[in-house]
Short mmCIF file of C-alpha atoms and ligand atoms in Angstrom, two decimals:
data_model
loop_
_atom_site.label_atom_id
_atom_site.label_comp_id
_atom_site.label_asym_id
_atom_site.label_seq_id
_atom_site.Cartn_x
_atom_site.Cartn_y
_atom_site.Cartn_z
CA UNK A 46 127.19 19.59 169.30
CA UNK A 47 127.48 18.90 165.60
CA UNK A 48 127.50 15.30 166.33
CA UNK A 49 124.53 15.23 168.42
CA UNK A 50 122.47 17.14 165.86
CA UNK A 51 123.19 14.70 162.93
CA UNK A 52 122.38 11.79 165.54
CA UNK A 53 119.21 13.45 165.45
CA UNK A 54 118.25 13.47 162.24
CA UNK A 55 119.73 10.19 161.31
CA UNK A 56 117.54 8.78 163.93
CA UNK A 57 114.37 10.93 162.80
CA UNK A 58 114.99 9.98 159.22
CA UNK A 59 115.14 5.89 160.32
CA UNK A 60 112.28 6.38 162.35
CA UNK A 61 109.93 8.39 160.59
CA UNK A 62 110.53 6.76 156.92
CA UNK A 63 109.14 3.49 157.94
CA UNK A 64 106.53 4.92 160.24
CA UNK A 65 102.73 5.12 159.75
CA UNK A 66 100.23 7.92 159.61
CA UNK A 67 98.92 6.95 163.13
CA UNK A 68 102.05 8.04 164.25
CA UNK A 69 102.55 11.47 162.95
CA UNK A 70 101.71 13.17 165.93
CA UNK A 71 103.68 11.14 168.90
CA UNK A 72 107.10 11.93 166.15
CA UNK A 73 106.30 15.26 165.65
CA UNK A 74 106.54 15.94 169.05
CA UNK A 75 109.18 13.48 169.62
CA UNK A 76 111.24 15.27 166.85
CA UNK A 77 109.80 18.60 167.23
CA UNK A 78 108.29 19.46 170.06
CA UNK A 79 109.36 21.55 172.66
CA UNK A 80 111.04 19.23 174.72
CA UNK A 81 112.87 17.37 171.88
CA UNK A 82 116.33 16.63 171.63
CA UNK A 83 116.33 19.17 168.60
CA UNK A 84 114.38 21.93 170.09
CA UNK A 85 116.92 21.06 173.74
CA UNK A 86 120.45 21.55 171.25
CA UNK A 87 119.17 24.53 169.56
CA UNK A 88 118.39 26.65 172.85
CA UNK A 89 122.06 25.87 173.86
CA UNK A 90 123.45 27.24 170.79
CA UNK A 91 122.88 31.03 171.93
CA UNK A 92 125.93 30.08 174.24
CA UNK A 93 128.43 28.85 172.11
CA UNK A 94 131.68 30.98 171.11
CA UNK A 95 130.09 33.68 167.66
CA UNK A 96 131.77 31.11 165.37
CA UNK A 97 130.28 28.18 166.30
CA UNK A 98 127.22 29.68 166.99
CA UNK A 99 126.59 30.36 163.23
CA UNK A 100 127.83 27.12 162.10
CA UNK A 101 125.47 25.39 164.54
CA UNK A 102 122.87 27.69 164.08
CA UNK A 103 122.89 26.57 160.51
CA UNK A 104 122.98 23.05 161.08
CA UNK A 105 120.46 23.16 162.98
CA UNK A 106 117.66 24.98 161.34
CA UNK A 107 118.73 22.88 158.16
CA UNK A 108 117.93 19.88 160.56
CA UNK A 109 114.45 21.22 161.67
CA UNK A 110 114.03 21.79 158.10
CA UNK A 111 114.28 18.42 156.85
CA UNK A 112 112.74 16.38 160.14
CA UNK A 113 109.97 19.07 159.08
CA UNK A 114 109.86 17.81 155.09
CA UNK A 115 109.93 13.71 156.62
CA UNK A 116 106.87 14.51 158.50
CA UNK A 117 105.15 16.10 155.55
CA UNK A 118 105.81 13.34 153.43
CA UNK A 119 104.68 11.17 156.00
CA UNK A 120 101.04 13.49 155.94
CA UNK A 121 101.16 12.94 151.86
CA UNK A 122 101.99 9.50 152.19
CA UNK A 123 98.84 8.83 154.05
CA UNK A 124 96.71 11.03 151.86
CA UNK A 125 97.33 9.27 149.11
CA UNK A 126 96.54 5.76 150.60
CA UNK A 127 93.56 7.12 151.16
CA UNK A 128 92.74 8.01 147.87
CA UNK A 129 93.74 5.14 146.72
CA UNK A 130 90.89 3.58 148.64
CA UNK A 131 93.31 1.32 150.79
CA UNK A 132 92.91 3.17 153.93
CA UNK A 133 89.64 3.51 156.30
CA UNK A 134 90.87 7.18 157.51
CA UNK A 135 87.95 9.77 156.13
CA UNK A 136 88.59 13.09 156.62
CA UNK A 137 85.05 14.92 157.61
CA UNK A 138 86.62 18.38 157.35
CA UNK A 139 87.19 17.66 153.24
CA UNK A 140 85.13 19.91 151.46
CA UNK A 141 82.47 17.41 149.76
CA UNK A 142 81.59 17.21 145.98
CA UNK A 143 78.90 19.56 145.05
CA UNK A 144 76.40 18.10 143.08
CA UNK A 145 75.08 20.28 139.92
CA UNK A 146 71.53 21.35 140.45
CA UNK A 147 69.18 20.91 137.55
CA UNK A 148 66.41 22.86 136.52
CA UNK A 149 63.50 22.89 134.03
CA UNK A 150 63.91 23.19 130.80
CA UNK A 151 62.75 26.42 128.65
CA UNK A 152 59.68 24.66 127.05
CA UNK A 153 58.55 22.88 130.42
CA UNK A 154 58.66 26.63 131.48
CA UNK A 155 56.89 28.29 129.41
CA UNK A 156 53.89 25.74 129.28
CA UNK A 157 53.73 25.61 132.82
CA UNK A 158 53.60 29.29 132.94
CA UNK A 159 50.83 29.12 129.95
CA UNK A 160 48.55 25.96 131.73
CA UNK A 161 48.72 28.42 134.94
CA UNK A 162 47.45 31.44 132.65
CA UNK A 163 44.97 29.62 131.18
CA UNK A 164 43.93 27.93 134.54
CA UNK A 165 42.93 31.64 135.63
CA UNK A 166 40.72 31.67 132.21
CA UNK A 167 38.65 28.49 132.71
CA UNK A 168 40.58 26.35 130.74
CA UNK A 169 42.19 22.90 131.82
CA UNK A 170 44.80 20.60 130.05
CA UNK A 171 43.67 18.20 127.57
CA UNK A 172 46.03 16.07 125.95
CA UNK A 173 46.41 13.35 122.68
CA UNK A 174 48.34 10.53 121.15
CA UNK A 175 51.40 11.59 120.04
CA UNK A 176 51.52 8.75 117.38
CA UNK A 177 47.64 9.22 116.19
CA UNK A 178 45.42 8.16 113.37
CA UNK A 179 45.32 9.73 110.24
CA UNK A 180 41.54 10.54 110.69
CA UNK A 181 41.96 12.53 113.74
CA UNK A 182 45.22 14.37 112.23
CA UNK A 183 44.01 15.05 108.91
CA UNK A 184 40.41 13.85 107.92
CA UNK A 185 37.91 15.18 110.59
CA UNK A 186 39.88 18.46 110.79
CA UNK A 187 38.83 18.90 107.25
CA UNK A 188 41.83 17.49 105.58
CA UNK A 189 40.78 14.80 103.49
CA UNK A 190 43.19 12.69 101.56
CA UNK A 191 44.38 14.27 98.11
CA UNK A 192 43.31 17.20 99.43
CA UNK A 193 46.03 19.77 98.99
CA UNK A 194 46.24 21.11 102.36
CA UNK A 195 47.92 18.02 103.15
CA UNK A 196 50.94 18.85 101.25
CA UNK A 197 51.66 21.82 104.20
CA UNK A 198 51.99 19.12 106.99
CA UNK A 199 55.02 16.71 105.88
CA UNK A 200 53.98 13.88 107.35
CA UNK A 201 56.19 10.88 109.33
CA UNK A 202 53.40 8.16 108.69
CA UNK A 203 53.89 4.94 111.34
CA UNK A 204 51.42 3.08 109.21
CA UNK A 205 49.95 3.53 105.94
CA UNK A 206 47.62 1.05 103.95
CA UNK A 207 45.88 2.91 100.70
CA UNK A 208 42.15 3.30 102.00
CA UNK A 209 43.10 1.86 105.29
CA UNK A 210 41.06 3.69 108.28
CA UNK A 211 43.40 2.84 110.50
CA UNK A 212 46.62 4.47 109.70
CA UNK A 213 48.86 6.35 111.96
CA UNK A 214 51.37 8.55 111.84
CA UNK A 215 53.09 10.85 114.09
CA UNK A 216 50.85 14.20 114.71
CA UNK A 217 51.96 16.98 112.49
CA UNK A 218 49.80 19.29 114.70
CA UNK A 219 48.22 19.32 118.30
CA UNK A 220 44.72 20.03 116.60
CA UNK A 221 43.85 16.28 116.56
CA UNK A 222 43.25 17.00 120.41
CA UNK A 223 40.10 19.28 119.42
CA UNK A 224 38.15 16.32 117.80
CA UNK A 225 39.28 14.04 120.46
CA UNK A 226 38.33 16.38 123.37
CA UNK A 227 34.87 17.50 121.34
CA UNK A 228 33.74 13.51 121.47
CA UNK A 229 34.81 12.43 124.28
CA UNK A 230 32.94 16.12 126.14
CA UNK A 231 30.01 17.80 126.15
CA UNK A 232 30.25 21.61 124.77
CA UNK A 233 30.65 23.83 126.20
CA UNK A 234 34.31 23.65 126.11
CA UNK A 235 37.76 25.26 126.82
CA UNK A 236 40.97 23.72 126.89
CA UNK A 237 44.97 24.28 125.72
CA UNK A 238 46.35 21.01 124.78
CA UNK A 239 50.08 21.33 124.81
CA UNK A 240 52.16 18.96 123.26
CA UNK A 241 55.13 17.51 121.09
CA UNK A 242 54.35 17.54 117.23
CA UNK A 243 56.54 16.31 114.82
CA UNK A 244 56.97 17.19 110.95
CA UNK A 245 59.26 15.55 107.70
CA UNK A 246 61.16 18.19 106.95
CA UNK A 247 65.34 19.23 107.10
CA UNK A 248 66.23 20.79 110.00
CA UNK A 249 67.40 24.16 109.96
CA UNK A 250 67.56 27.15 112.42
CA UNK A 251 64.14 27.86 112.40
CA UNK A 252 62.78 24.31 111.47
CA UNK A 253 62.67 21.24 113.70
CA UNK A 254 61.36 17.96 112.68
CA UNK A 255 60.30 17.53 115.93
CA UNK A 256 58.67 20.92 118.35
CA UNK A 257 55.93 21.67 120.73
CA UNK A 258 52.75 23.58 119.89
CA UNK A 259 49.96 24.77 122.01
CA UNK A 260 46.49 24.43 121.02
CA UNK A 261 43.15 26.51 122.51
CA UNK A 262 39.23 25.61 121.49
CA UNK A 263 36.70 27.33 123.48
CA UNK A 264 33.41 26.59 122.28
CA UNK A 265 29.97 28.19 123.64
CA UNK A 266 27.03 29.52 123.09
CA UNK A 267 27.71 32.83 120.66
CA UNK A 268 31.64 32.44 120.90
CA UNK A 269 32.64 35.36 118.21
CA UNK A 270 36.07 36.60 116.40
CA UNK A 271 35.37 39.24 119.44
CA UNK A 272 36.01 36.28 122.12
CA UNK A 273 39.01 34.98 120.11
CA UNK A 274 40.96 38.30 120.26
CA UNK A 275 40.07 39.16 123.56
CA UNK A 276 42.10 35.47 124.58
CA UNK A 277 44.51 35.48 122.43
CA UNK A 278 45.57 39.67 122.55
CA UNK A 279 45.74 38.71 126.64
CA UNK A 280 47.68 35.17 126.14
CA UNK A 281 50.44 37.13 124.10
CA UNK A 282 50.34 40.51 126.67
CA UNK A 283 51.18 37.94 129.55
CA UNK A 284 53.82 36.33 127.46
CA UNK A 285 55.66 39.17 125.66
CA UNK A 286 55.02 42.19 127.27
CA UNK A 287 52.05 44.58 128.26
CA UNK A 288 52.43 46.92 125.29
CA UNK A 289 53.02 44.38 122.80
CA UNK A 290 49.88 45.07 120.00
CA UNK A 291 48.49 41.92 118.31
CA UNK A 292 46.27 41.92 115.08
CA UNK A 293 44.73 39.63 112.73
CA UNK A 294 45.82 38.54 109.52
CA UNK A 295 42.98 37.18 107.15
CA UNK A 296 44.65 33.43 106.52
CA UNK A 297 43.50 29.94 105.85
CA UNK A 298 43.12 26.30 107.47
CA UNK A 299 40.54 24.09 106.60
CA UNK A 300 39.18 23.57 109.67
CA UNK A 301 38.50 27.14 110.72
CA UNK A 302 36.08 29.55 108.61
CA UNK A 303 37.26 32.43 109.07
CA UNK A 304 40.94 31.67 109.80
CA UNK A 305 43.80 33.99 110.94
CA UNK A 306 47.07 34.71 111.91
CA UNK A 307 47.91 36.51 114.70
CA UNK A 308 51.20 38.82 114.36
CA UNK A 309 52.61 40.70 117.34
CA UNK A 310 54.12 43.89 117.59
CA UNK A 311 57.50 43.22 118.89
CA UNK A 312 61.00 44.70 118.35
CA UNK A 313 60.15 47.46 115.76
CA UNK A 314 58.29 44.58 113.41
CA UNK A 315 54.98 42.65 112.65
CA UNK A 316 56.21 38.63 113.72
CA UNK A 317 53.70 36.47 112.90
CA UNK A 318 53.18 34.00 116.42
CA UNK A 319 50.02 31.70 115.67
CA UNK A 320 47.49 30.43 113.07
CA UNK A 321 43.79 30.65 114.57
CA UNK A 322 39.91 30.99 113.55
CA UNK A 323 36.61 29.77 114.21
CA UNK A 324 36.16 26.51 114.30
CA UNK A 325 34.41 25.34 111.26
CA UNK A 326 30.57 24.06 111.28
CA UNK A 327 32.11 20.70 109.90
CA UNK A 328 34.39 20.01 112.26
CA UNK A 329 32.06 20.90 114.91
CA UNK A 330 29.76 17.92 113.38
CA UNK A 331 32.46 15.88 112.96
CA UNK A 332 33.46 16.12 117.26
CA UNK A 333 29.43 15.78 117.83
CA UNK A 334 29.11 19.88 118.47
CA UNK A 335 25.85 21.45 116.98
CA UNK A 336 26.64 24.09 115.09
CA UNK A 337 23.49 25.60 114.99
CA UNK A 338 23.60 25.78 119.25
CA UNK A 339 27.20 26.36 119.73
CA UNK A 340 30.41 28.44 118.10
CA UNK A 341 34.08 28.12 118.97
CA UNK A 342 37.39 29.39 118.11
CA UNK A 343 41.05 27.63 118.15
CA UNK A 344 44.44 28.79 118.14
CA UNK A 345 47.85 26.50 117.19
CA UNK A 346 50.90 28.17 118.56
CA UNK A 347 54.67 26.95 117.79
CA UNK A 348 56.28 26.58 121.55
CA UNK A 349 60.00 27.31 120.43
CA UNK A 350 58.85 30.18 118.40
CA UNK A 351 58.29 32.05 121.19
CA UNK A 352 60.76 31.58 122.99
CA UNK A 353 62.70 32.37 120.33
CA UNK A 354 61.28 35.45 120.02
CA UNK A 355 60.65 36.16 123.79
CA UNK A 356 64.63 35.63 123.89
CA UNK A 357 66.15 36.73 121.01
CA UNK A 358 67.36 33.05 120.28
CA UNK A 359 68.71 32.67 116.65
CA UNK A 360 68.44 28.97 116.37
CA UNK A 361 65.54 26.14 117.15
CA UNK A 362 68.21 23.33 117.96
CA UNK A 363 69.84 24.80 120.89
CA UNK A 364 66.43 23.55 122.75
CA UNK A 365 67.06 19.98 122.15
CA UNK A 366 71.16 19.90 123.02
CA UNK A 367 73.02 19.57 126.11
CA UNK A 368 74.40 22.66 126.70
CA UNK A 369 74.32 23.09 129.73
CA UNK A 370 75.77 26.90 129.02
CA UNK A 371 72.93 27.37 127.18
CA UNK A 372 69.75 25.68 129.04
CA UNK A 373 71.17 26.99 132.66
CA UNK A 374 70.15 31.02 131.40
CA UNK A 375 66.83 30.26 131.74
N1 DAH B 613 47.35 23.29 113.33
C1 DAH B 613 47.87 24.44 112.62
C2 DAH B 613 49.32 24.19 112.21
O1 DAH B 613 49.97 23.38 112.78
C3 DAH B 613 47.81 25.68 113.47
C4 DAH B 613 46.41 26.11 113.75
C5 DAH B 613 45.76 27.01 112.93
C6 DAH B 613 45.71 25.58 114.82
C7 DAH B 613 44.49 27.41 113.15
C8 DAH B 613 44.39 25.97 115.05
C9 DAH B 613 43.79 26.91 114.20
O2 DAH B 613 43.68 25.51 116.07
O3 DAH B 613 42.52 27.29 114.46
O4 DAH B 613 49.79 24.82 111.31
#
């Protein structure tokens, strides 16, 4: 008996060592199955003498054992060929490599969310360069050269020539759009221009050198501060919160007369969100409006602000890193 089990499993070792994986199942059963020489010895060893049958017994399952362990290796074997690229098995039951979904990101959100808002109010998208000329930026909003509003926008110039009309830089401010939208359309007007705007300035947490604002102009006939608080109290209700209270802060840009800014009532404190006003009667002339037929007001909002405060986010430079941890919360 003990000599017929260890001519077993010298054969099964020869044979399935230098077998291949198309194999496995034909040995198995050769080896294994229920009509194998093994599986044959081991039902005789119930008769053997109490002695022998332990010994045997032993022998035998430590047999099974190992035929069992050449057979696995023989599995492994295969599997890693496969791997390895070397073998044309595919196994269809292998649970496939799920890709990682993206999503928009936090400012796409939020603008689409505001251009759909807006859409209910009568306003559609404009948009501008975002490298533009120095007129549009600074003069026919009211900004003339040496004049010291200029100092507040910190400028990235692309192109600069002393007296030159036809310097660019990159927009400090999505306001250019106004002028652009004013001469290119009749009144009356309304439209959000969102966009990228850049500024020369160290980044910190709550400076980028380069963010998105959102700009409004509705112009009409007898357009009042009335009209402007109305849009802008709803704009920041939709975005914050029903009970969130705005109000207006006397403030000043040159090209609105009078300007504001609007501060929201959120978390326990006054946080100032936007600059705003009515548009002045010069830069009406200057985008071809008459002033004397039509009024307007305009709002420029920081985009990341918002968020920022819509969120509770400490720092403006989480919105332009991968992380993923970060960007997949929203
Ligand atoms: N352009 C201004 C800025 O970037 C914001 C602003 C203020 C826009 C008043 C406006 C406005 O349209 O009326 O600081």
């Amino acid at each position: 008996m003990e000599e017929k089990l260890r001519t077993i499993l010298k054969e099964a070792r020869a044979e399935i060592v230098s077998a291949n994986f198309s194999d496995y199942e034909q040995l198995r059963i050769k080896y294994l199955g229920r009509k194998s020489a093994l599986a044959r010895s081991l039902r005789k060893i119930k008769d053997l003498p109490e002695k022998a049958r332990r010994d045997m017994g032993e022998l035998g399952n430590r047999i099974k054992r190992e035929i069992i362990q050449l057979l696995n290796d023989l599995k492994d074997k295969a599997k890693d060929k496969a791997r390895d690229g070397r073998s044309a098995s595919f196994d269809p039951t292998c649970p496939g490599i799920v890709p990682d979904l993206g999503r928009l990101h936090p400012i796409t959100q939020i603008i689409d969310d505001l251009i759909e808002y807006f859409r209910g109010l009568g306003f559609s998208v404009a948009e501008g360069p975002e490298v533009e000329l120095e007129k549009y930026n600074f003069d026919l909003l009211n900004i003339p050269d040496n004049h010291p509003a200029r100092d507040e926008w910190d400028t990235f110039w692309v192109n600069r020539k002393e007296g030159s009309k036809n310097n660019t830089l990159l927009r400090t401010h999505t306001s250019p759009v106004q002028l652009r939208y004013m001469k290119s359309h009749k009144a009356p007007i309304r439209i959000i221009a969102p966009g990228r705007t850049f500024r020369y300035e160290a980044e910190d947490a709550t400076h980028g050198s380069v963010f998105y604002q959102l700009e409004g102009l509705m112009i009409d006939k007898n357009i009042t501060v009335a009209n402007l608080k109305a849009v802008i109290d709803a704009m920041v209700k939709h975005i914050l919160g029903e009970d969130v209270e705005t109000r207006l802060r006397p403030s000043y840009f040159p090209f609105t007369e009078p300007s504001y800014e609007v501060d929201a009532w959120f978390g326990g404190k006054w946080l100032e969100l936007m600059g705003c006003g009515m548009v002045s009667r010069k830069v009406l002339k200057n985008g071809g409006v008459d002033p004397d037929e039509y009024s307007g007001f305009a709002f420029g909002m920081g985009i990341e602000r918002l968020i920022m405060l819509k969120y509770g986010i400490k720092d403006i430079r989480y919105f332009y890193q991968p992380n993923f941890d970060f960007l997949k919360q929203f």
